[in-house]
């Protein structure tokens, strides 16, 4: 049937884009709509880790931890430009979890599966190891283990790029309004948030990956009667000037049994997070509260010799995790596992799949599970081999996991007018696709205007053409983190440039028609 997609997806976060990529790779026609920018919500507000989740062992979530541990190196191989290994230092604090329990948890962490290249756990003497230098006197023992870092917002975009490469229609700034079942299909009404124009999309199946808005889409937009509840949990982070010079991270235990990470961030900063608080209200309005900022400062201050105060904070971000409500007594105890609720009435009526929960680490496994749920209803999905999505690389990631230095060296030799930090930043964001930005430039001026912190017109145009960026916020806080370095005037100049560039492109498109 002409004009009918096999699969329509509501939500341009990591789950929606991951499902779009998997389905498109199996030969399905896919339509995805996102009301804002890709990854603008929860998916860009994580702690930026690809990790098994050491603390989830305390809640006996062994399946989730095993699955996440196995995904670490799979994702690292897929995107070595935006994912790389980190070593985590876990100081032992008497009076909290005993050393034997930590040792047991880390033994399980090392042996539950999936670790090939990542080094295992070892003990540290903080009195002599450099990891002890920034900490308060009195910390003597620690354990060190491996997990990985990820640029979460870029992971979302790369999955969308790969889905689009395989034919998926990715529509940002497109709000889902409602959906009705008609003649065995879904008829979705969507609205372009820029022009206000509405249109109707038809699809054989619908995936609700709207994150914190999953209930609204399910009950109000699609009138689903699936009996599943969502628990909104707020997680906030703070960024401060860097607190230590080495490249390892810290995982700190707190007296309230929560854990807080302190992670090297964007060369000159330290990222501290996260909180776990039940959230009530519009997820679009979520902000780090003064109480959360004070909590994170105090948690870090229990360990670091130098006090961390709210006055040190240069940036905060906060997101709402759409967890499945399993009845846990506290937000921190609520399951991070994903739950897929299928609404398939039969009698030839189109199916709706609702996505609850999930972790960025297991997004690819969640996508595979979603495809498995829909395959009996969409036989075309069976044409792709199970797990195919782990075999290739994401855009820009087609080089070895240890190949970043070689790629940096190649680009520095080819474009000698660029500084080492500039090239390293481009490689860590775009991998081999940095060549597309630099193209045939023979001098720095060929890249156009510099908006500050090495962000050039050439890079901005690439982001607008290839990555759906439309505003300075998209560029400065999701595609890059250069918002930490540009001042308000520079950000406004970038926004003005992008607005004019969008207008120019629209005029050219209208003229071509």
PDB file of N, CA and C in Angstrom, residues 97-136:
ATOM      1  N   UNK A  97      29.419  -0.005  53.273  1.00  0.00           N
ATOM      2  CA  UNK A  97      29.496  -1.379  52.791  1.00  0.00           C
ATOM      3  C   UNK A  97      30.863  -1.958  53.149  1.00  0.00           C
ATOM      4  N   UNK A  98      30.915  -3.159  53.754  1.00  0.00           N
ATOM      5  CA  UNK A  98      32.197  -3.735  54.160  1.00  0.00           C
ATOM      6  C   UNK A  98      33.049  -4.106  52.953  1.00  0.00           C
ATOM      7  N   UNK A  99      34.362  -4.168  53.171  1.00  0.00           N
ATOM      8  CA  UNK A  99      35.292  -4.454  52.076  1.00  0.00           C
ATOM      9  C   UNK A  99      34.999  -5.795  51.420  1.00  0.00           C
ATOM     10  N   UNK A 100      34.606  -6.792  52.229  1.00  0.00           N
ATOM     11  CA  UNK A 100      34.352  -8.112  51.641  1.00  0.00           C
ATOM     12  C   UNK A 100      33.171  -8.070  50.674  1.00  0.00           C
ATOM     13  N   UNK A 101      32.164  -7.232  50.977  1.00  0.00           N
ATOM     14  CA  UNK A 101      31.005  -7.118  50.107  1.00  0.00           C
ATOM     15  C   UNK A 101      31.379  -6.416  48.797  1.00  0.00           C
ATOM     16  N   UNK A 102      32.195  -5.381  48.907  1.00  0.00           N
ATOM     17  CA  UNK A 102      32.661  -4.702  47.697  1.00  0.00           C
ATOM     18  C   UNK A 102      33.479  -5.654  46.835  1.00  0.00           C
ATOM     19  N   UNK A 103      34.346  -6.425  47.488  1.00  0.00           N
ATOM     20  CA  UNK A 103      35.190  -7.361  46.745  1.00  0.00           C
ATOM     21  C   UNK A 103      34.343  -8.418  46.045  1.00  0.00           C
ATOM     22  N   UNK A 104      33.304  -8.909  46.727  1.00  0.00           N
ATOM     23  CA  UNK A 104      32.414  -9.898  46.133  1.00  0.00           C
ATOM     24  C   UNK A 104      31.665  -9.303  44.948  1.00  0.00           C
ATOM     25  N   UNK A 105      31.135  -8.081  45.116  1.00  0.00           N
ATOM     26  CA  UNK A 105      30.418  -7.438  44.025  1.00  0.00           C
ATOM     27  C   UNK A 105      31.298  -7.235  42.807  1.00  0.00           C
ATOM     28  N   UNK A 106      32.539  -6.828  43.029  1.00  0.00           N
ATOM     29  CA  UNK A 106      33.449  -6.595  41.906  1.00  0.00           C
ATOM     30  C   UNK A 106      33.908  -7.911  41.271  1.00  0.00           C
ATOM     31  N   UNK A 107      33.996  -8.987  42.065  1.00  0.00           N
ATOM     32  CA  UNK A 107      34.296 -10.302  41.487  1.00  0.00           C
ATOM     33  C   UNK A 107      33.191 -10.701  40.512  1.00  0.00           C
ATOM     34  N   UNK A 108      31.929 -10.527  40.946  1.00  0.00           N
ATOM     35  CA  UNK A 108      30.806 -10.823  40.051  1.00  0.00           C
ATOM     36  C   UNK A 108      30.846  -9.915  38.825  1.00  0.00           C
ATOM     37  N   UNK A 109      31.171  -8.654  39.039  1.00  0.00           N
ATOM     38  CA  UNK A 109      31.228  -7.675  37.950  1.00  0.00           C
ATOM     39  C   UNK A 109      32.244  -8.111  36.897  1.00  0.00           C
ATOM     40  N   UNK A 110      33.361  -8.645  37.346  1.00  0.00           N
ATOM     41  CA  UNK A 110      34.413  -9.081  36.425  1.00  0.00           C
ATOM     42  C   UNK A 110      34.052 -10.359  35.682  1.00  0.00           C
ATOM     43  N   UNK A 111      33.174 -11.193  36.266  1.00  0.00           N
ATOM     44  CA  UNK A 111      32.991 -12.539  35.738  1.00  0.00           C
ATOM     45  C   UNK A 111      31.586 -12.845  35.241  1.00  0.00           C
ATOM     46  N   UNK A 112      30.679 -11.883  35.277  1.00  0.00           N
ATOM     47  CA  UNK A 112      29.342 -12.146  34.765  1.00  0.00           C
ATOM     48  C   UNK A 112      29.305 -12.236  33.246  1.00  0.00           C
ATOM     49  N   UNK A 113      30.361 -11.759  32.590  1.00  0.00           N
ATOM     50  CA  UNK A 113      30.427 -11.960  31.141  1.00  0.00           C
ATOM     51  C   UNK A 113      30.728 -10.702  30.352  1.00  0.00           C
ATOM     52  N   UNK A 114      31.267 -10.909  29.132  1.00  0.00           N
ATOM     53  CA  UNK A 114      31.423  -9.822  28.190  1.00  0.00           C
ATOM     54  C   UNK A 114      32.725  -9.067  28.237  1.00  0.00           C
ATOM     55  N   UNK A 115      33.598  -9.349  29.208  1.00  0.00           N
ATOM     56  CA  UNK A 115      34.840  -8.574  29.330  1.00  0.00           C
ATOM     57  C   UNK A 115      35.963  -9.297  28.594  1.00  0.00           C
ATOM     58  N   UNK A 116      36.471  -8.653  27.534  1.00  0.00           N
ATOM     59  CA  UNK A 116      37.600  -9.192  26.781  1.00  0.00           C
ATOM     60  C   UNK A 116      38.794  -8.248  26.812  1.00  0.00           C
ATOM     61  N   UNK A 117      38.570  -6.997  26.435  1.00  0.00           N
ATOM     62  CA  UNK A 117      39.649  -6.017  26.403  1.00  0.00           C
ATOM     63  C   UNK A 117      39.746  -5.179  27.673  1.00  0.00           C
ATOM     64  N   UNK A 118      38.638  -4.977  28.349  1.00  0.00           N
ATOM     65  CA  UNK A 118      38.639  -4.142  29.545  1.00  0.00           C
ATOM     66  C   UNK A 118      39.406  -4.841  30.670  1.00  0.00           C
ATOM     67  N   UNK A 119      40.337  -4.145  31.320  1.00  0.00           N
ATOM     68  CA  UNK A 119      41.068  -4.771  32.428  1.00  0.00           C
ATOM     69  C   UNK A 119      40.169  -5.010  33.631  1.00  0.00           C
ATOM     70  N   UNK A 120      40.544  -5.974  34.458  1.00  0.00           N
ATOM     71  CA  UNK A 120      39.744  -6.351  35.606  1.00  0.00           C
ATOM     72  C   UNK A 120      40.022  -5.488  36.831  1.00  0.00           C
ATOM     73  N   UNK A 121      39.445  -5.923  37.937  1.00  0.00           N
ATOM     74  CA  UNK A 121      39.535  -5.197  39.193  1.00  0.00           C
ATOM     75  C   UNK A 121      40.897  -5.389  39.851  1.00  0.00           C
ATOM     76  N   UNK A 122      41.351  -4.381  40.562  1.00  0.00           N
ATOM     77  CA  UNK A 122      42.553  -4.499  41.388  1.00  0.00           C
ATOM     78  C   UNK A 122      42.379  -3.623  42.622  1.00  0.00           C
ATOM     79  N   UNK A 123      43.160  -3.929  43.641  1.00  0.00           N
ATOM     80  CA  UNK A 123      43.147  -3.125  44.841  1.00  0.00           C
ATOM     81  C   UNK A 123      44.127  -1.974  44.742  1.00  0.00           C
ATOM     82  N   UNK A 124      43.840  -0.885  45.466  1.00  0.00           N
ATOM     83  CA  UNK A 124      44.721   0.282  45.474  1.00  0.00           C
ATOM     84  C   UNK A 124      45.074   0.657  46.912  1.00  0.00           C
ATOM     85  N   UNK A 125      46.301   1.113  47.074  1.00  0.00           N
ATOM     86  CA  UNK A 125      46.725   1.744  48.324  1.00  0.00           C
ATOM     87  C   UNK A 125      46.680   3.247  48.087  1.00  0.00           C
ATOM     88  N   UNK A 126      45.658   3.904  48.614  1.00  0.00           N
ATOM     89  CA  UNK A 126      45.476   5.327  48.358  1.00  0.00           C
ATOM     90  C   UNK A 126      46.536   6.194  49.009  1.00  0.00           C
ATOM     91  N   UNK A 127      47.312   5.613  49.916  1.00  0.00           N
ATOM     92  CA  UNK A 127      48.378   6.394  50.557  1.00  0.00           C
ATOM     93  C   UNK A 127      49.556   6.600  49.617  1.00  0.00           C
ATOM     94  N   UNK A 128      49.656   5.767  48.577  1.00  0.00           N
ATOM     95  CA  UNK A 128      50.770   5.896  47.630  1.00  0.00           C
ATOM     96  C   UNK A 128      50.313   6.079  46.189  1.00  0.00           C
ATOM     97  N   UNK A 129      49.102   5.671  45.865  1.00  0.00           N
ATOM     98  CA  UNK A 129      48.605   5.797  44.487  1.00  0.00           C
ATOM     99  C   UNK A 129      48.155   7.240  44.242  1.00  0.00           C
ATOM    100  N   UNK A 130      48.405   7.790  43.027  1.00  0.00           N
ATOM    101  CA  UNK A 130      47.963   9.166  42.716  1.00  0.00           C
ATOM    102  C   UNK A 130      46.463   9.381  42.889  1.00  0.00           C
ATOM    103  N   UNK A 131      45.670   8.313  42.824  1.00  0.00           N
ATOM    104  CA  UNK A 131      44.227   8.471  43.013  1.00  0.00           C
ATOM    105  C   UNK A 131      43.888   8.940  44.418  1.00  0.00           C
ATOM    106  N   UNK A 132      44.804   8.745  45.361  1.00  0.00           N
ATOM    107  CA  UNK A 132      44.547   9.191  46.722  1.00  0.00           C
ATOM    108  C   UNK A 132      44.863  10.654  46.957  1.00  0.00           C
ATOM    109  N   UNK A 133      45.605  11.284  46.054  1.00  0.00           N
ATOM    110  CA  UNK A 133      46.079  12.659  46.270  1.00  0.00           C
ATOM    111  C   UNK A 133      44.962  13.669  46.482  1.00  0.00           C
ATOM    112  N   UNK A 134      43.879  13.682  45.666  1.00  0.00           N
ATOM    113  CA  UNK A 134      42.846  14.708  45.873  1.00  0.00           C
ATOM    114  C   UNK A 134      41.871  14.385  47.004  1.00  0.00           C
ATOM    115  N   UNK A 135      42.018  13.218  47.616  1.00  0.00           N
ATOM    116  CA  UNK A 135      41.073  12.816  48.649  1.00  0.00           C
ATOM    117  C   UNK A 135      41.520  13.277  50.026  1.00  0.00           C
ATOM    118  N   UNK A 136      40.595  13.267  50.953  1.00  0.00           N
ATOM    119  CA  UNK A 136      40.908  13.633  52.326  1.00  0.00           C
ATOM    120  C   UNK A 136      41.881  12.627  52.932  1.00  0.00           C
TER     121      UNK A 136
END
